[in-house]
PDB file of C-alpha atoms in Angstrom:
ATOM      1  CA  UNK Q   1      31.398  51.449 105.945  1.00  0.00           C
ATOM      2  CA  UNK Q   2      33.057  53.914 104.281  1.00  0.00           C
ATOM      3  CA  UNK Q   3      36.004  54.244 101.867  1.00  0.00           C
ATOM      4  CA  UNK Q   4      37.775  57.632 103.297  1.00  0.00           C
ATOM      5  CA  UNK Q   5      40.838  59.114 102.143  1.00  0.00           C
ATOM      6  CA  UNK Q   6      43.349  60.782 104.703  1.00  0.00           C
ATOM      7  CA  UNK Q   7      45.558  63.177 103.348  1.00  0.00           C
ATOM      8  CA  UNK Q   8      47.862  64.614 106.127  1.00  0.00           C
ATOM      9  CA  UNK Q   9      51.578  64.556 105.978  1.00  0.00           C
ATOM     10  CA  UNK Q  10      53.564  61.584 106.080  1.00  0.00           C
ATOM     11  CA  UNK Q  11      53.642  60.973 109.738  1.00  0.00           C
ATOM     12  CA  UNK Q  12      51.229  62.516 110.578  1.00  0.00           C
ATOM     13  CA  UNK Q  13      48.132  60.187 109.448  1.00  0.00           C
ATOM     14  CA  UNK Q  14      48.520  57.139 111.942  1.00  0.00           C
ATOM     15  CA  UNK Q  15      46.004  58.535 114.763  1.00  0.00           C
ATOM     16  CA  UNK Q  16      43.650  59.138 112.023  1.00  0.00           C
ATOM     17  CA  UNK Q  17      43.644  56.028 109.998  1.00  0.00           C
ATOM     18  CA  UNK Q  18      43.479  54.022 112.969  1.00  0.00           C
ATOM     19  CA  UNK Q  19      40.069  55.973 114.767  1.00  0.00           C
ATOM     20  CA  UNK Q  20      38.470  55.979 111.098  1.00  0.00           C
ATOM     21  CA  UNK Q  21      39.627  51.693 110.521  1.00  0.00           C
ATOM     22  CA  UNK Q  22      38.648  50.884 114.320  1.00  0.00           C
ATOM     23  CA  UNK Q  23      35.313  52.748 113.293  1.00  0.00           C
ATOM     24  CA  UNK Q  24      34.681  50.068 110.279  1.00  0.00           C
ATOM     25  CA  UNK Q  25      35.560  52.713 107.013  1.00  0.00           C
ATOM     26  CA  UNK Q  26      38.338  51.440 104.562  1.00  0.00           C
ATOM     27  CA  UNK Q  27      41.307  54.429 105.116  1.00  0.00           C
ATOM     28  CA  UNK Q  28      43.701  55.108 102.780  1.00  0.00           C
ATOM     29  CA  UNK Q  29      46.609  57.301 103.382  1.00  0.00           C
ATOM     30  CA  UNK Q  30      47.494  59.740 100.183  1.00  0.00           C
ATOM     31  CA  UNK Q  31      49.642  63.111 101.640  1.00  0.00           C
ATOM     32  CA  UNK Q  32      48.686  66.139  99.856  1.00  0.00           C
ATOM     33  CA  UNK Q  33      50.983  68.529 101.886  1.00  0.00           C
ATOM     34  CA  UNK Q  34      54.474  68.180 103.150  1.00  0.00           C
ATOM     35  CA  UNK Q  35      56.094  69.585 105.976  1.00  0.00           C
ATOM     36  CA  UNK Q  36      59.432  71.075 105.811  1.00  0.00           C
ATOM     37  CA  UNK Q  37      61.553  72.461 109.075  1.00  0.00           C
ATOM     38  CA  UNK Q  38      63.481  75.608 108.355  1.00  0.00           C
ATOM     39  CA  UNK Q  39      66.430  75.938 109.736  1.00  0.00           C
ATOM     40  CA  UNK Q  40      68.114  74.996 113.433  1.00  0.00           C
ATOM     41  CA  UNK Q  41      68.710  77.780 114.352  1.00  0.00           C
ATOM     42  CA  UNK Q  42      67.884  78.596 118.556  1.00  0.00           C
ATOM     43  CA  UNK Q  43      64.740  80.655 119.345  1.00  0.00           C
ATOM     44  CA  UNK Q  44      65.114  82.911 122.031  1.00  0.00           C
ATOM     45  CA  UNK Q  45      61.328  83.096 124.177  1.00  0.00           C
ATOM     46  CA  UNK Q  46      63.111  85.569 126.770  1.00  0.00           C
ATOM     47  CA  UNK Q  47      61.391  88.570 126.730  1.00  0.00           C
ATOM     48  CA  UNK Q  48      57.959  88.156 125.614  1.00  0.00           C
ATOM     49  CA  UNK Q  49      55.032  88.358 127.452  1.00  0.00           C
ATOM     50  CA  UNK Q  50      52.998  85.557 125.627  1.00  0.00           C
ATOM     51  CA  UNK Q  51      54.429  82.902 122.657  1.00  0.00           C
ATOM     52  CA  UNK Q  52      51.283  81.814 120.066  1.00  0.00           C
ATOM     53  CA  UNK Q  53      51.793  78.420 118.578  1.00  0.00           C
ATOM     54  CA  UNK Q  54      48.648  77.815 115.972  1.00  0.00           C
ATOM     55  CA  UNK Q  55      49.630  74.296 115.226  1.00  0.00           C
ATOM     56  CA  UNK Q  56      51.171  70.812 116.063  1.00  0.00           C
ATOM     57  CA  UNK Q  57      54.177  70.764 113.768  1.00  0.00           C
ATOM     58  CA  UNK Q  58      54.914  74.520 114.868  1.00  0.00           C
ATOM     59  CA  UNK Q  59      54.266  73.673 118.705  1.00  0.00           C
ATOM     60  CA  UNK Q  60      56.900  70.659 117.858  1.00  0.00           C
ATOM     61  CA  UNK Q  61      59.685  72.844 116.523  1.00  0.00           C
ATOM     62  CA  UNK Q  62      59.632  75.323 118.776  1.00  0.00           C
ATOM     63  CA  UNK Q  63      60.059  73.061 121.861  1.00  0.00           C
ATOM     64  CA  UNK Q  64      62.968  71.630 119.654  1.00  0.00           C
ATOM     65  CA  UNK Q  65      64.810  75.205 118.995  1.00  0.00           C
ATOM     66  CA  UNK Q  66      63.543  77.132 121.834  1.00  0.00           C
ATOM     67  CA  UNK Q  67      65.936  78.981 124.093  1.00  0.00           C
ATOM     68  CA  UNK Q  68      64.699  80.551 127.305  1.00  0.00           C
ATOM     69  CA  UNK Q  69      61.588  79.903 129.465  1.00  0.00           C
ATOM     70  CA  UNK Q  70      58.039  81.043 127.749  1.00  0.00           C
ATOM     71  CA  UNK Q  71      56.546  83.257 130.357  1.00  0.00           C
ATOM     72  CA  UNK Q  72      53.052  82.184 129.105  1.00  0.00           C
ATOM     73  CA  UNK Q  73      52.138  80.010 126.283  1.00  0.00           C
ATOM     74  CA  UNK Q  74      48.852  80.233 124.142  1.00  0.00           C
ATOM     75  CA  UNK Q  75      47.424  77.284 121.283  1.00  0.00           C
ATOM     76  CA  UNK Q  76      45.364  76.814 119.018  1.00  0.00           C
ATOM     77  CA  UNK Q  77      43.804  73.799 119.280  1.00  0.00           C
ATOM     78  CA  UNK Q  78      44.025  71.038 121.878  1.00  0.00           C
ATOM     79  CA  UNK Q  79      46.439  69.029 119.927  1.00  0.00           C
ATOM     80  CA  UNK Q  80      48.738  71.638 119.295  1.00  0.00           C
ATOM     81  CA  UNK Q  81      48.375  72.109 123.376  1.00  0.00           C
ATOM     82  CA  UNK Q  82      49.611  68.805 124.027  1.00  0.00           C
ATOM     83  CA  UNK Q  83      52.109  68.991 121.192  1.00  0.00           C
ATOM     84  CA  UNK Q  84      54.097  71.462 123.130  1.00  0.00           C
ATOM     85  CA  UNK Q  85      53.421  70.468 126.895  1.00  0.00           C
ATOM     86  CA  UNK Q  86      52.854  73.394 128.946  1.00  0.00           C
ATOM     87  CA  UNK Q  87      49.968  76.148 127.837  1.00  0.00           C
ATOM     88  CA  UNK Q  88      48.010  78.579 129.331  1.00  0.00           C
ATOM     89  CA  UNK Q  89      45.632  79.110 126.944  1.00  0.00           C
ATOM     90  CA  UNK Q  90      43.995  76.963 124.407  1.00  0.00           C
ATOM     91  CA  UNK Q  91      40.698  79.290 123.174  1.00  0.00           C
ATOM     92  CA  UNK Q  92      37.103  77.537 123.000  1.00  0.00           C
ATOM     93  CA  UNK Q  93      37.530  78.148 118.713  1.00  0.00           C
ATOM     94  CA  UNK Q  94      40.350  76.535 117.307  1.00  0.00           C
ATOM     95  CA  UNK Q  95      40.863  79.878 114.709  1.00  0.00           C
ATOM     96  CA  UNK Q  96      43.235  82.813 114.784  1.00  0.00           C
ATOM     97  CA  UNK Q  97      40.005  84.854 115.463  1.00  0.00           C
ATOM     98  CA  UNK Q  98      39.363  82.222 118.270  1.00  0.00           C
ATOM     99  CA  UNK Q  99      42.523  83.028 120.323  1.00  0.00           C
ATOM    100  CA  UNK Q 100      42.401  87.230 119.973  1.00  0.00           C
ATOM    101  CA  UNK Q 101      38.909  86.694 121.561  1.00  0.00           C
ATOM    102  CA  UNK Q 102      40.562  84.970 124.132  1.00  0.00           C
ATOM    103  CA  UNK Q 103      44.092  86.817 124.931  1.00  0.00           C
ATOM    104  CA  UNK Q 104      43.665  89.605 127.198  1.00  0.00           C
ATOM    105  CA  UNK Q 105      42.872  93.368 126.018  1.00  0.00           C
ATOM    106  CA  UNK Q 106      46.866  94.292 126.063  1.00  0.00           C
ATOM    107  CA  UNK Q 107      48.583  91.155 126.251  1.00  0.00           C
ATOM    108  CA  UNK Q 108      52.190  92.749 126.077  1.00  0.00           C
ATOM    109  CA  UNK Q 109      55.391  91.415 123.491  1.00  0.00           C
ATOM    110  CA  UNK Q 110      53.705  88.516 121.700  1.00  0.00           C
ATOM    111  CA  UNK Q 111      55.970  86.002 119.548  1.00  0.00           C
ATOM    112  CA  UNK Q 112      53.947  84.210 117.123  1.00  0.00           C
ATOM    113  CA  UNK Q 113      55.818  80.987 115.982  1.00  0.00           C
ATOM    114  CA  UNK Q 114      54.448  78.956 112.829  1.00  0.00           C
ATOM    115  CA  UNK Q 115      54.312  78.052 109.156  1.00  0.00           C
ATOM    116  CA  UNK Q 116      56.018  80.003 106.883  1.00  0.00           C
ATOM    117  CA  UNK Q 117      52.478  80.851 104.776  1.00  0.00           C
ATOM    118  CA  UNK Q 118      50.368  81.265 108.250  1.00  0.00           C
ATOM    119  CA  UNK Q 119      47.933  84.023 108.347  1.00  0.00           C
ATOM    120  CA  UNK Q 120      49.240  87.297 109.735  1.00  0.00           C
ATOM    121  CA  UNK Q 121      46.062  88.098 111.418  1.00  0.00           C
ATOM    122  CA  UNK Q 122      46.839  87.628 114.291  1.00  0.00           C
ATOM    123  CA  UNK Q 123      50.447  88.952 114.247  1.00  0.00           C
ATOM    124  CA  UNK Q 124      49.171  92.081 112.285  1.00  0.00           C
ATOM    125  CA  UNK Q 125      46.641  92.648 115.390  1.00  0.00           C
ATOM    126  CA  UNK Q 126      48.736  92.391 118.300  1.00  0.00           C
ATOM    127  CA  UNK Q 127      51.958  93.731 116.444  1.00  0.00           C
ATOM    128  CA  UNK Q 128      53.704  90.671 117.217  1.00  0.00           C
ATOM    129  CA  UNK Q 129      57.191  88.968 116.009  1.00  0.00           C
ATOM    130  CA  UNK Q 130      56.781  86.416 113.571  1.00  0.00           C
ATOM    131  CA  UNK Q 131      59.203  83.305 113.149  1.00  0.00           C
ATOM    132  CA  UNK Q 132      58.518  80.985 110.789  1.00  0.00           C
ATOM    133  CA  UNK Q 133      59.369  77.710 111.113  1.00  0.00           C
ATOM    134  CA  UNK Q 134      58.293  75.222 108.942  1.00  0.00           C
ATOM    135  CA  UNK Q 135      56.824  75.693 105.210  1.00  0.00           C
ATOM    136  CA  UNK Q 136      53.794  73.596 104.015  1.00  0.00           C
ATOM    137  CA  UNK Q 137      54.697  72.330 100.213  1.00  0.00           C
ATOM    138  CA  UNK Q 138      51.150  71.453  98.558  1.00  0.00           C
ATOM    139  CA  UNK Q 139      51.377  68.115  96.457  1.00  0.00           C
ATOM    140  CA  UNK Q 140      49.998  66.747  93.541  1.00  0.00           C
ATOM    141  CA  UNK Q 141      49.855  62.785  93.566  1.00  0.00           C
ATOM    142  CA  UNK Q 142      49.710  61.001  90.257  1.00  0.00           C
ATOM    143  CA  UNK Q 143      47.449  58.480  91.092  1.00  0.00           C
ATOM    144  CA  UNK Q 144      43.881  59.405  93.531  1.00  0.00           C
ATOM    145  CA  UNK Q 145      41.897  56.522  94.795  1.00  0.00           C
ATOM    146  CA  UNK Q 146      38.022  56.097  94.364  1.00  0.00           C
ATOM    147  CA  UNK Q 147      36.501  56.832  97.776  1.00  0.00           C
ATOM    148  CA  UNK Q 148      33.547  58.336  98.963  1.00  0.00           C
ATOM    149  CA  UNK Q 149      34.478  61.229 101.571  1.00  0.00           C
ATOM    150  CA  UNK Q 150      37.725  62.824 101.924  1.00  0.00           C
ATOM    151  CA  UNK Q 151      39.111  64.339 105.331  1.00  0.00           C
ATOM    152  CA  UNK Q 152      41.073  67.741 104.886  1.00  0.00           C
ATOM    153  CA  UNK Q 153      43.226  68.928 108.008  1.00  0.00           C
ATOM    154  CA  UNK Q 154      44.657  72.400 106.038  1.00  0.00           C
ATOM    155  CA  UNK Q 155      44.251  74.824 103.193  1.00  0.00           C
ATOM    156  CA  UNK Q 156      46.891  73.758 101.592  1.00  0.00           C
ATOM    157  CA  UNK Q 157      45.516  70.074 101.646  1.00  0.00           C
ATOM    158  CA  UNK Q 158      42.564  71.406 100.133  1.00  0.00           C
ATOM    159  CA  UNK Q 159      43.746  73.552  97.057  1.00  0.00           C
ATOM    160  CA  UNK Q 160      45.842  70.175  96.622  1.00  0.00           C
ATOM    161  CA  UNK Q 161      42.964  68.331  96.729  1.00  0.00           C
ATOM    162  CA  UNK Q 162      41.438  70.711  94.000  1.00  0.00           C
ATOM    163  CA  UNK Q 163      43.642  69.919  91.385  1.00  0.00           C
ATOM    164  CA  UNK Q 164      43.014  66.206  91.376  1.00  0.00           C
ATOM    165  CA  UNK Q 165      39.679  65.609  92.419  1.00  0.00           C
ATOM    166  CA  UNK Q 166      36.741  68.216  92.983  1.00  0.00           C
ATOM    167  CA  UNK Q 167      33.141  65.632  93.049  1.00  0.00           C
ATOM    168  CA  UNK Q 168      34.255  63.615  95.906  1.00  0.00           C
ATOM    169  CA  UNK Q 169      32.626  65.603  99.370  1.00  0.00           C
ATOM    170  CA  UNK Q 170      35.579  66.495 101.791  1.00  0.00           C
ATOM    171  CA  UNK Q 171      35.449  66.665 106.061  1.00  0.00           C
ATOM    172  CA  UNK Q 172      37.356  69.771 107.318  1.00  0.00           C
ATOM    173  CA  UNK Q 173      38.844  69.967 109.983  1.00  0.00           C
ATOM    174  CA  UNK Q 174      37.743  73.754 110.921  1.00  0.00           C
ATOM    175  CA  UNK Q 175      36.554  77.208 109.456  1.00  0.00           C
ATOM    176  CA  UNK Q 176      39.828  78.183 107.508  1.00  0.00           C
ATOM    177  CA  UNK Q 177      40.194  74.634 105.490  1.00  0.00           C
ATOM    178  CA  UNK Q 178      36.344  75.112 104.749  1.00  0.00           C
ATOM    179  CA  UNK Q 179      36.386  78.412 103.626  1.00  0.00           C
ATOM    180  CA  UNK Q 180      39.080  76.876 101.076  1.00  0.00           C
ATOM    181  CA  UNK Q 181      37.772  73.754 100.385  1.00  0.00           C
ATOM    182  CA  UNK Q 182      34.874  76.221  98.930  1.00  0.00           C
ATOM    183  CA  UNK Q 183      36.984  78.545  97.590  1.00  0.00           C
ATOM    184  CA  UNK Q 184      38.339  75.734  95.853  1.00  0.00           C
ATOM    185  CA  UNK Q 185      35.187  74.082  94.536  1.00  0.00           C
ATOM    186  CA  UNK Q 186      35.054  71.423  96.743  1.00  0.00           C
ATOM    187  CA  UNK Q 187      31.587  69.794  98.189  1.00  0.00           C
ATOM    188  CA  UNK Q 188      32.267  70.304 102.234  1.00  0.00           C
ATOM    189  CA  UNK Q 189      29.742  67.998 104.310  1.00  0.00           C
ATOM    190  CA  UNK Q 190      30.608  68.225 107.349  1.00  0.00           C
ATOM    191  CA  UNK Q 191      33.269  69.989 109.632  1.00  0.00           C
ATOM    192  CA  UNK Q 192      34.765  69.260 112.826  1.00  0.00           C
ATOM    193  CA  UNK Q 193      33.873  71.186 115.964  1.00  0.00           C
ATOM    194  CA  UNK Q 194      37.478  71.999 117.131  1.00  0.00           C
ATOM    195  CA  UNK Q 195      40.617  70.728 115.603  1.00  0.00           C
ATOM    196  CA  UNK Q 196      41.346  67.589 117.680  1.00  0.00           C
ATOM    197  CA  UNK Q 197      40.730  63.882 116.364  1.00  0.00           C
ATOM    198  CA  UNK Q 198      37.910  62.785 118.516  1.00  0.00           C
ATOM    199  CA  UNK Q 199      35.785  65.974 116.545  1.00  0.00           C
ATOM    200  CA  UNK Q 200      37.540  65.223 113.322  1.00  0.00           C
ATOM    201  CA  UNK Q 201      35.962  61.373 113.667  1.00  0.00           C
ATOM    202  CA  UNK Q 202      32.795  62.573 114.929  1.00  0.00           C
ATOM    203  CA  UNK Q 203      32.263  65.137 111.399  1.00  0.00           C
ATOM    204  CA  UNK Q 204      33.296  62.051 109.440  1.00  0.00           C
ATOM    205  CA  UNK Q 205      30.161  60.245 111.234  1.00  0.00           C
ATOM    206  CA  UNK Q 206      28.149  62.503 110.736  1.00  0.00           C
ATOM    207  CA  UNK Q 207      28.916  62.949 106.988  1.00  0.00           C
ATOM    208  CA  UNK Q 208      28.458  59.335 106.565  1.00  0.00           C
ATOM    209  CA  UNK Q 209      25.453  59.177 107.938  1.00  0.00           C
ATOM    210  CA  UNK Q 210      24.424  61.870 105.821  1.00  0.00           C
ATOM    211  CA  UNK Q 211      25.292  60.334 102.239  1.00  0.00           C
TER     212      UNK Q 211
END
């Protein structure tokens, strides 16, 4: 058994904390990011050949302002799939990088709807319109727990995770929260395959098994 803290957003954790607690670790919840909606604003989806959602909190705000029938829907990730029902495409890697492999050569007017600090390489590639909507605030809690992994889901969650503890060794979710847990300092042993929770549990195992 493991002590292992989970630091998603609030509301965000319970999926997690209950695989990790059915799998015998102590969980603890401590949020180092926040999620914050921008705006209500409608989102018109008429007119574009393909809509990219890159995450579950994006996927969920879009179905909640969208306006208009997607003509065809791509995802990052299999829970960001699910988040917003109907997809067409969910690439093999869960990455930016992942999903230009996998849209076609020309893939038309592309709307790519997500966090208001998302990377813009994908939108930069294909030339596509940006919305943002939601912004990721990084926190800084005053009190960190003693616990022997750490599991990372973002970036953000890991330059949080910088500023208050750096020794413990951290699970990432995928390639872009390990590139900054290391940019960051932080010990990375192990990372998920793709970005859904049975993966994320299975890197956790492994990096148990490991210490």
């Amino acid at each position: 058994m493991a002590r292992i803290a989970v630091t998603r957003p609030e509301g965000r954790e319970g999926a997690l904390l209950d695989g990790l607690r059915a799998a015998g670790h102590d969980a603890v919840h401590v949020p180092l990011v926040a999620l914050e909606p921008l705006g209500d604003d409608p989102v018109d989806v008429g007119g574009y050949d393909w809509i990219v959602v890159t995450s579950v909190t994006g996927a969920r705000e879009l179905r909640r302002r969208m306006r208009g029938t997607p003509a065809r829907v791509a995802a990052i990730g299999r829970a960001t799939a699910e988040a917003f029902g109907r997809v067409d495409l969910v690439p093999e890697r869960s990455t930016q990088e992942g999903l230009l492999a996998a849209l076609p050569p020309a893939p038309g007017r592309v709307l790519f709807a997500g966090a208001e600090n998302a990377r813009r390489l994908l939108p930069e590639t294909l030339g596509a319109d940006v919305v943002a909507l939601y912004r990721t605030v990084e926190l800084t809690p005053t009190e960190w727990p003693v616990c022997d992994l750490v599991v990372l889901a973002s970036p953000s969650a890991a330059r949080s995770l910088s500023r208050v503890d750096r020794l413990t060794p951290v699970v990432s979710i995928g390639p872009e929260t390990t590139r900054a847990a290391h940019a960051a300092g932080l010990s990375v042993a192990a990372e998920a395959a793709t970005s859904d929770l049975d993966s994320l549990l299975e890197a956790v195992e492994r990096a148990v098994a490991a210490s």
